[in-house]
Short mmCIF file of C-alpha atoms and ligand atoms in Angstrom, two decimals:
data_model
loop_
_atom_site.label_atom_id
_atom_site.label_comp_id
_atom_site.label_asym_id
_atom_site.label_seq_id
_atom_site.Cartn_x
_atom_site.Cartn_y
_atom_site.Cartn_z
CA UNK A 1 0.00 0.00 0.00
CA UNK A 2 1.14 3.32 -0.84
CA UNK A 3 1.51 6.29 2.05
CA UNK A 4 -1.53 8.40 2.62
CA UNK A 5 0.56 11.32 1.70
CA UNK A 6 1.79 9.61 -2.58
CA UNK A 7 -2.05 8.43 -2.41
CA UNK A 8 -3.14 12.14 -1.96
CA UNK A 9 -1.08 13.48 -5.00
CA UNK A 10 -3.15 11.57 -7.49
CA UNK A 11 -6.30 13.35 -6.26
CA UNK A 12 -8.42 14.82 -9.09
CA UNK A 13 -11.62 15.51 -6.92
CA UNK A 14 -13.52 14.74 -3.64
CA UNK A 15 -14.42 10.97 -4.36
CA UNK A 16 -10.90 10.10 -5.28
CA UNK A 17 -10.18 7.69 -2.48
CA UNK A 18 -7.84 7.02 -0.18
CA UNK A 19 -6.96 2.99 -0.24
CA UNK A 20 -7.11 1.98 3.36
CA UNK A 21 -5.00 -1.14 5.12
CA UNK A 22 -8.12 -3.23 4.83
CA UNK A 23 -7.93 -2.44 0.98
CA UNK A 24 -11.35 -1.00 1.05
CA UNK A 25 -11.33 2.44 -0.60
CA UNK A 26 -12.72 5.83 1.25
CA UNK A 27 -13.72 9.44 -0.86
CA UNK A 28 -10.72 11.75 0.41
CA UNK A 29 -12.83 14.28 1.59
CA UNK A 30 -16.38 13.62 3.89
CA UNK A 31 -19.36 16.20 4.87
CA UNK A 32 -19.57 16.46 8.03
CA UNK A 33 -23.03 16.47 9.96
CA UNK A 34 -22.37 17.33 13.76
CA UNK A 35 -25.09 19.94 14.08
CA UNK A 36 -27.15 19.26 11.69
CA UNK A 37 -29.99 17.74 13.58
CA UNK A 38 -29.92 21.25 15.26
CA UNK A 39 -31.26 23.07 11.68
CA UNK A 40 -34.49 22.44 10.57
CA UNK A 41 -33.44 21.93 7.31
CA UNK A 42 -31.34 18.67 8.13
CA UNK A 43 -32.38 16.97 5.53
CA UNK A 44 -32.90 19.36 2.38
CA UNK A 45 -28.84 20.11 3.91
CA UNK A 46 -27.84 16.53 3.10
CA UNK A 47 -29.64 16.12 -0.02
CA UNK A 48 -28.07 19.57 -1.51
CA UNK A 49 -24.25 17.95 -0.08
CA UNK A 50 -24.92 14.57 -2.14
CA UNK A 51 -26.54 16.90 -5.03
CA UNK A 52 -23.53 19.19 -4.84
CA UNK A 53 -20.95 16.20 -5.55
CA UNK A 54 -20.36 14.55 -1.80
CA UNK A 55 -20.16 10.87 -1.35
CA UNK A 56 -19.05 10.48 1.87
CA UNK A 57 -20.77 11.21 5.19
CA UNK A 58 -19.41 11.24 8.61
CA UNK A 59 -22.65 10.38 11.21
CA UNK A 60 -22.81 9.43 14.50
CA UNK A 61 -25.05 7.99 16.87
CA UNK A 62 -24.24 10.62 19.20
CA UNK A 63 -25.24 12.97 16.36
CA UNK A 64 -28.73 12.18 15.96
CA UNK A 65 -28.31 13.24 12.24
CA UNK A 66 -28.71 9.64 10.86
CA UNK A 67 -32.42 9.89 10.00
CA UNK A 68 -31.88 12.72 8.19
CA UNK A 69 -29.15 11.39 6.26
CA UNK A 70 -31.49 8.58 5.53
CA UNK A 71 -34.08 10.32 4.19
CA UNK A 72 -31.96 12.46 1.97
CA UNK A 73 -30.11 9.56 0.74
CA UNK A 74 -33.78 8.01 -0.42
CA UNK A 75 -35.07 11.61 -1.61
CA UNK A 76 -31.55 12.29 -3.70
CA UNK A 77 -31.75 8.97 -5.87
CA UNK A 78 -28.50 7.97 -5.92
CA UNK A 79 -27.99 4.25 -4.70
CA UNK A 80 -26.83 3.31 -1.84
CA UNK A 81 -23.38 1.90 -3.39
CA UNK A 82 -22.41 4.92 -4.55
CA UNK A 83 -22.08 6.53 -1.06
CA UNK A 84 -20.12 6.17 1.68
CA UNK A 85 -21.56 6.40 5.10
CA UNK A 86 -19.80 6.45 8.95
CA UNK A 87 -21.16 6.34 11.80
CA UNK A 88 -19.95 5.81 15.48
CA UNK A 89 -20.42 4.68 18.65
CA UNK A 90 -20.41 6.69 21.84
CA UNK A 91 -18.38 6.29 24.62
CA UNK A 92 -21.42 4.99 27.10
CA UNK A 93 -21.84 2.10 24.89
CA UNK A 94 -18.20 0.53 25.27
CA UNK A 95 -19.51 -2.95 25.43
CA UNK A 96 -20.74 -5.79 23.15
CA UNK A 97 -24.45 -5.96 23.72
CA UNK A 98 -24.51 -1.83 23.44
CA UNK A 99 -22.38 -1.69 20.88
CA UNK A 100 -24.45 -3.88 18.73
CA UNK A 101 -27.75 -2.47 19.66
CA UNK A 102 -26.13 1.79 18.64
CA UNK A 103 -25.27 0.21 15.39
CA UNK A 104 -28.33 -1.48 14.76
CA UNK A 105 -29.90 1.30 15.72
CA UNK A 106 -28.30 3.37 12.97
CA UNK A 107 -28.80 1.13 10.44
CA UNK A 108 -32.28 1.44 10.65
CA UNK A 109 -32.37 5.39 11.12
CA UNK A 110 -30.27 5.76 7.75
CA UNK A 111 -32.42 3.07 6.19
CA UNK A 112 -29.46 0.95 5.37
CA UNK A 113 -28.35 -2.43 5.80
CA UNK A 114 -24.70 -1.89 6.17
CA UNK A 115 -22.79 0.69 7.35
CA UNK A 116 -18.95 1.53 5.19
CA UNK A 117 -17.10 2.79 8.03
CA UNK A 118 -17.83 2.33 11.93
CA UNK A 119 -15.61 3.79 14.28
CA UNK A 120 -15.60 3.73 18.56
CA UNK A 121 -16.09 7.62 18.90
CA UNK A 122 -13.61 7.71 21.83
CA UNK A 123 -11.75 5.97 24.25
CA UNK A 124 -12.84 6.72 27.56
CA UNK A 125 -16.45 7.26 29.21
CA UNK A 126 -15.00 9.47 31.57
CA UNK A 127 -11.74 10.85 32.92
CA UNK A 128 -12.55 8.21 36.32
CA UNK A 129 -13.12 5.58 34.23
CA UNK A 130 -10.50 2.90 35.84
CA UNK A 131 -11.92 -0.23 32.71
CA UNK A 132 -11.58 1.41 29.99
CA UNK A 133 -8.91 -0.46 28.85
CA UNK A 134 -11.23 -3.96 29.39
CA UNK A 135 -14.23 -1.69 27.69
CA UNK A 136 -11.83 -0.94 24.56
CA UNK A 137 -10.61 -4.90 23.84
CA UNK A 138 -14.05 -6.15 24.08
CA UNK A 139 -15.64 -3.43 22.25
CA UNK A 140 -12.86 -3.93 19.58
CA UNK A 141 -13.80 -7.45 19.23
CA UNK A 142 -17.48 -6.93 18.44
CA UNK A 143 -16.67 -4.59 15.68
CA UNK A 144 -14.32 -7.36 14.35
CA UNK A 145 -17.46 -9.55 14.68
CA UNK A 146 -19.73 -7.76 12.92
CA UNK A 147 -17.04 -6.77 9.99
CA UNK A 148 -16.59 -10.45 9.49
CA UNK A 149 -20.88 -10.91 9.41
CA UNK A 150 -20.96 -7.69 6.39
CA UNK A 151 -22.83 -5.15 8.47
CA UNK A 152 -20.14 -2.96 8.68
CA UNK A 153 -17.10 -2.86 5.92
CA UNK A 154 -14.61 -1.05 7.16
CA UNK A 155 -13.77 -0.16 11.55
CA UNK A 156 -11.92 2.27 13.15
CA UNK A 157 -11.44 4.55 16.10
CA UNK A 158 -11.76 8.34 16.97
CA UNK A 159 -9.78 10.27 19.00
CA UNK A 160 -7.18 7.98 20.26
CA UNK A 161 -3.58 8.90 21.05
CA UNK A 162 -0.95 6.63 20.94
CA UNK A 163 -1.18 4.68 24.06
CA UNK A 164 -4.47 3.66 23.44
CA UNK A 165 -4.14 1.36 20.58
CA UNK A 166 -2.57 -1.36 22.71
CA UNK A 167 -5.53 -1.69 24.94
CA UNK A 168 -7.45 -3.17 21.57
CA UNK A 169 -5.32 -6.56 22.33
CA UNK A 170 -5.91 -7.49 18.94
CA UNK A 171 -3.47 -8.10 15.86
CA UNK A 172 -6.55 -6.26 13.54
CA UNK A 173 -5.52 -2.73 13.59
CA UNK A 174 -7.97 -0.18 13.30
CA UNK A 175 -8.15 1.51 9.59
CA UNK A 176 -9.10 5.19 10.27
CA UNK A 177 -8.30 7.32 13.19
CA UNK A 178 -10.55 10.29 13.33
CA UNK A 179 -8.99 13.33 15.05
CA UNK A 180 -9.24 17.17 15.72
CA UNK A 181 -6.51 18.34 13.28
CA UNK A 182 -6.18 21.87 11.68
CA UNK A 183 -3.39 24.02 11.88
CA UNK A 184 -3.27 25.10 15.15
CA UNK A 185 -4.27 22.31 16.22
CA UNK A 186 -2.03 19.27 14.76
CA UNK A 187 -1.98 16.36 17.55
CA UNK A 188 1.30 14.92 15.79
CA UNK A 189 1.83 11.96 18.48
CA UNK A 190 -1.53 10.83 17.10
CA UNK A 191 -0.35 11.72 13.70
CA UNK A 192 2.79 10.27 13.52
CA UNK A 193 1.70 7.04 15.59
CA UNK A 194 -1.25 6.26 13.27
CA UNK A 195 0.79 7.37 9.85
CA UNK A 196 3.68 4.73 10.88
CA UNK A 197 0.95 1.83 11.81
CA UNK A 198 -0.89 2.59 8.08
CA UNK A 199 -3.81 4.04 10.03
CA UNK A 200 -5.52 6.97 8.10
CA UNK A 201 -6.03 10.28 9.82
CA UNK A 202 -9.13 11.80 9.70
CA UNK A 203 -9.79 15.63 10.43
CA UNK A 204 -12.94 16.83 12.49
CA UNK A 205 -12.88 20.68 12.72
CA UNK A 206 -11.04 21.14 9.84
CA UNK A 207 -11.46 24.58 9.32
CA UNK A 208 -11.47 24.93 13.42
CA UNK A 209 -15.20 25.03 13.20
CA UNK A 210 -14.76 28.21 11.56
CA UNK A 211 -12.23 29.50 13.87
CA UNK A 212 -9.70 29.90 11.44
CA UNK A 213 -11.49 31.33 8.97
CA UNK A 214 -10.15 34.94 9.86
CA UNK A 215 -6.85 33.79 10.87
CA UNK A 216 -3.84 35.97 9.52
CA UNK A 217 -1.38 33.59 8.71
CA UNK A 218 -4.09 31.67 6.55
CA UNK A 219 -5.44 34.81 4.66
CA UNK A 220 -2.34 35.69 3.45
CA UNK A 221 -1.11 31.76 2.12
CA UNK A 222 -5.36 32.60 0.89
CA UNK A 223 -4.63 35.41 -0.62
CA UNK A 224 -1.25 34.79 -2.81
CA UNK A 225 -3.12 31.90 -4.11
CA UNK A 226 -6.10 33.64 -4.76
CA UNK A 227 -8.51 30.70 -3.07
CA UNK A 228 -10.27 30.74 0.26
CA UNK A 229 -9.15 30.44 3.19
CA UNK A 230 -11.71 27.02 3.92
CA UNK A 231 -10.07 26.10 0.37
CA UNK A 232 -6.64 26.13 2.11
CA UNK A 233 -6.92 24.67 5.17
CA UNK A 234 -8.63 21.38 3.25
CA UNK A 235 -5.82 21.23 0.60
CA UNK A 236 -3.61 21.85 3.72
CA UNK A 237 -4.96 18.65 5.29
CA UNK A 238 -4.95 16.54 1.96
CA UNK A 239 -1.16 17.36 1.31
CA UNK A 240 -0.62 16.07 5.12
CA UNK A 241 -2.41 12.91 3.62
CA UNK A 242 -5.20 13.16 5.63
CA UNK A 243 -9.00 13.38 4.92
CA UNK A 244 -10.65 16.49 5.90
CA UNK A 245 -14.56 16.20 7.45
CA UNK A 246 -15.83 20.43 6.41
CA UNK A 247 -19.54 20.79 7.68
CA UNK A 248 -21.56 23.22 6.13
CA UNK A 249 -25.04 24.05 5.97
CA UNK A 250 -24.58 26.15 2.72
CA UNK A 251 -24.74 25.19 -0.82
CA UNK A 252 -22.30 27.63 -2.14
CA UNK A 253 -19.53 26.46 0.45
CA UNK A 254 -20.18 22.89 -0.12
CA UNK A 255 -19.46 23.69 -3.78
CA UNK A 256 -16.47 25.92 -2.52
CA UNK A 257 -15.16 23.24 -0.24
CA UNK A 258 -14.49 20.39 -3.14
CA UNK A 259 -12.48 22.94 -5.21
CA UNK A 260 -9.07 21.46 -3.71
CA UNK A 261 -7.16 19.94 -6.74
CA UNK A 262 -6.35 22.76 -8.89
CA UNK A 263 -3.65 23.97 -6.99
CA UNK A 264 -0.78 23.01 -4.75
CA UNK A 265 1.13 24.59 -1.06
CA UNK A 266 4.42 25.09 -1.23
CA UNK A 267 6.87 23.71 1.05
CA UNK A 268 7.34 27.21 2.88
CA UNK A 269 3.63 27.32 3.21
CA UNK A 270 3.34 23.84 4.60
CA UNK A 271 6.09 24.81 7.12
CA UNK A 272 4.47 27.59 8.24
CA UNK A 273 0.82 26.26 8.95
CA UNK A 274 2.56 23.11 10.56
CA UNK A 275 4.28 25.94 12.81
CA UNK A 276 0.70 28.08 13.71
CA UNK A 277 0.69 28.46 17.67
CA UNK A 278 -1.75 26.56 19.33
CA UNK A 279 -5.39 28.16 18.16
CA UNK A 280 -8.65 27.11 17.03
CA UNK A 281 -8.55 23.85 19.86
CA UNK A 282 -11.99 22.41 20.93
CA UNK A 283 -11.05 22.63 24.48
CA UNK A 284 -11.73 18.60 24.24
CA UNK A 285 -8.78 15.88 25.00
CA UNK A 286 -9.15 12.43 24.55
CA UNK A 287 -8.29 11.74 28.31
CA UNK A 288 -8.00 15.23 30.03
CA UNK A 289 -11.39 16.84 28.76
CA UNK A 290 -13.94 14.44 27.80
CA UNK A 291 -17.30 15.75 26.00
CA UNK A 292 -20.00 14.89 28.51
CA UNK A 293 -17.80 13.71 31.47
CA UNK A 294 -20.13 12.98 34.08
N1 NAP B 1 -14.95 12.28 16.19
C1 NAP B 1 -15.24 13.37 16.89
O1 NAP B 1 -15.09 13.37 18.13
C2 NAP B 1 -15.72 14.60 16.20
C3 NAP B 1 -15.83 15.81 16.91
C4 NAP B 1 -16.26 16.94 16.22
C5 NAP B 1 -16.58 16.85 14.86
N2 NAP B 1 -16.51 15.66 14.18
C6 NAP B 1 -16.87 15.53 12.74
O2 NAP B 1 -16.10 16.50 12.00
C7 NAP B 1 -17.00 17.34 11.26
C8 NAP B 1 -16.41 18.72 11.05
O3 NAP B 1 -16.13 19.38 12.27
P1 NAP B 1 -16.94 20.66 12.75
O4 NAP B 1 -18.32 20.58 12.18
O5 NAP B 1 -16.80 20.75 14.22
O6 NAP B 1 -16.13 21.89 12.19
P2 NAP B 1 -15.57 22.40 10.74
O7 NAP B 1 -16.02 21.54 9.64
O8 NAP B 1 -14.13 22.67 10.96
O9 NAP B 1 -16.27 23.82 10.64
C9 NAP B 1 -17.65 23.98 10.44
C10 NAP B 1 -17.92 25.49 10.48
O10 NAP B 1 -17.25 26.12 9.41
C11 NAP B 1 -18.16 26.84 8.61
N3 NAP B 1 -17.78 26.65 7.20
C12 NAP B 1 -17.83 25.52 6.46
N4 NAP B 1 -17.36 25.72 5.21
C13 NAP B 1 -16.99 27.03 5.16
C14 NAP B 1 -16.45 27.85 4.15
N5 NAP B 1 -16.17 27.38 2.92
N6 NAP B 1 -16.20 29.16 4.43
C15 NAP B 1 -16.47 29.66 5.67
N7 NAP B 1 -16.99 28.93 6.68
C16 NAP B 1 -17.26 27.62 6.43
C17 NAP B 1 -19.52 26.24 8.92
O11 NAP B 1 -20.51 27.24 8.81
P3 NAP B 1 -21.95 26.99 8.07
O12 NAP B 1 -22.46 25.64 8.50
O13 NAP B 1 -22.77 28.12 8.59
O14 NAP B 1 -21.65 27.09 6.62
C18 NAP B 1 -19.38 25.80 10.37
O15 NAP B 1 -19.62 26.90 11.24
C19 NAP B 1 -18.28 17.32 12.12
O16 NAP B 1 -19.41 17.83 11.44
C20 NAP B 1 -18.35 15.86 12.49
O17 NAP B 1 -18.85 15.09 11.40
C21 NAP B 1 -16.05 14.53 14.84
#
């Protein structure tokens, strides 16, 4: 298999894919659709993203945007093969019998009977949590279970750093991890650690949930290359080899967001957004600051 980053030069649009170490094949760039059970509009928003060119969706059950990614997928026409659809499970349901019941769960709210792409959303319930290391292996060996029975095609994991992995106990290594990574925000332990094991990054808050949209360093690289700043920050990610998540609940940006492949960072450039301070951070951490750590 190739690296992520030689994959990435041969991109000519969003649904060029990325080969992953299963040898399944992933679109190198995914919608994103945290949020979008909070518009009204969920699911014309979905059906304008597959209408606009996107393949690829990144769900989750914690999301609660898998119905309308369902019903969009039925309303746009386009079958089922054609797309490529993740979804996750949450970090309460680290255990066999829950894990099985989120992800049937899913399956029926996107109308689907198999899912391309299921990933454990992250590692630990809580920051107490003393078995999450137990939670992780068994957890790990239901999604092998259900690979090998064709409900899901492809499993991963979300937010893990390095010392993580190891608590899987298995000699199946996860294909995808999904991480916060933007400039500013670059996680490069993870990185490196999942690049070197022929795990593919993912990037949630690409475009630091539009945090870096008015960032200095990134309007000028914008600027001198005459593209948008969102248009830089996703190339930025590609050229890193890693596949960028943007959300958007416009048309025009979801247009603006898949012109990545007419134009190329320099090596300067690179250097310099690998070198932003810290900015544009969640404020989450995979051990330190858990989402909804009770
Ligand atoms: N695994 C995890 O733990 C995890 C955590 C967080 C997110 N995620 C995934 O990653 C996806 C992306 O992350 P995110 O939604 O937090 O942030 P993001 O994609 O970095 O940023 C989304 C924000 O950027 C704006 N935007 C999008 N395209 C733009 C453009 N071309 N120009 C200007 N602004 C633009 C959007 O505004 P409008 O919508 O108003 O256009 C929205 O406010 C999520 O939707 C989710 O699927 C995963």
């Amino acid at each position: 298999m190739k690296d992520f980053i030689s994959q990435a030069k041969e991109f000519t649009d969003i649904n060029s894919t990325f080969t992953l170490n299963d040898g399944n094949k992933i679109p190198c760039v995914g919608f994103g659709t945290w949020k979008i059970k909070e518009n009204e509009n969920g699911e014309q928003i979905i059906v304008d993203a597959i209408n606009s060119g996107f393949r690829h969706f990144d769900s989750a059950a914690l999301y609660k945007s898998e119905t309308s990614i369902g019903k969009a997928i039925k309303k746009s026409g386009v079958s089922r093969e054609k797309l490529f659809i993740t979804t996750k499970v949450w970090k309460d349901d680290l255990c066999p019998e829950k894990a099985r019941l989120s992800l049937k769960n899913s399956l029926q709210d996107l109308q689907t009977d198999y899912i391309d792409l299921l990933l454990i959303h992250w590692p630990k319930a809580s920051k107490k949590d003393s078995s999450w290391q137990e939670k992780l292996a068994v957890t790990w060996n239901e999604f092998i279970k259900m690979r090998t029975e064709g409900i899901v095609r492809s499993i991963g994991v979300a937010n893990f750093l390095p010392h993580h992995f190891a608590a899987l106990q298995s000699d199946i290594l996860p294909c995808i991890n999904q991480i916060e990574f933007h400039p500013g925000y670059l996680q490069e332990e993870a990185y490196n650690y999942s690049i070197k094991h022929g795990i593919l990054v993912e990037a949630w808050r690409p475009l630091g949930q539009g945090g870096l949209i008015n960032n200095e360093l990134v309007k000028v690289i914008a600027s001198a290359h005459n593209r948008s700043v969102a248009k830089i920050l996703l190339r930025y990610a590609l050229e890193r080899g890693v596949l960028p998540l943007p959300k958007t609940t416009h048309l025009e940006r979801m247009l603006e967001n898949q012109k990545l492949f007419d134009f190329a960072l320099s090596e300067k450039e690179m250097s310099d957004l690998n070198n932003l301070p810290l900015c544009a951070w969640s404020g989450e951490h995979p051990d330190n600051a858990i989402p909804w750590d009770d």
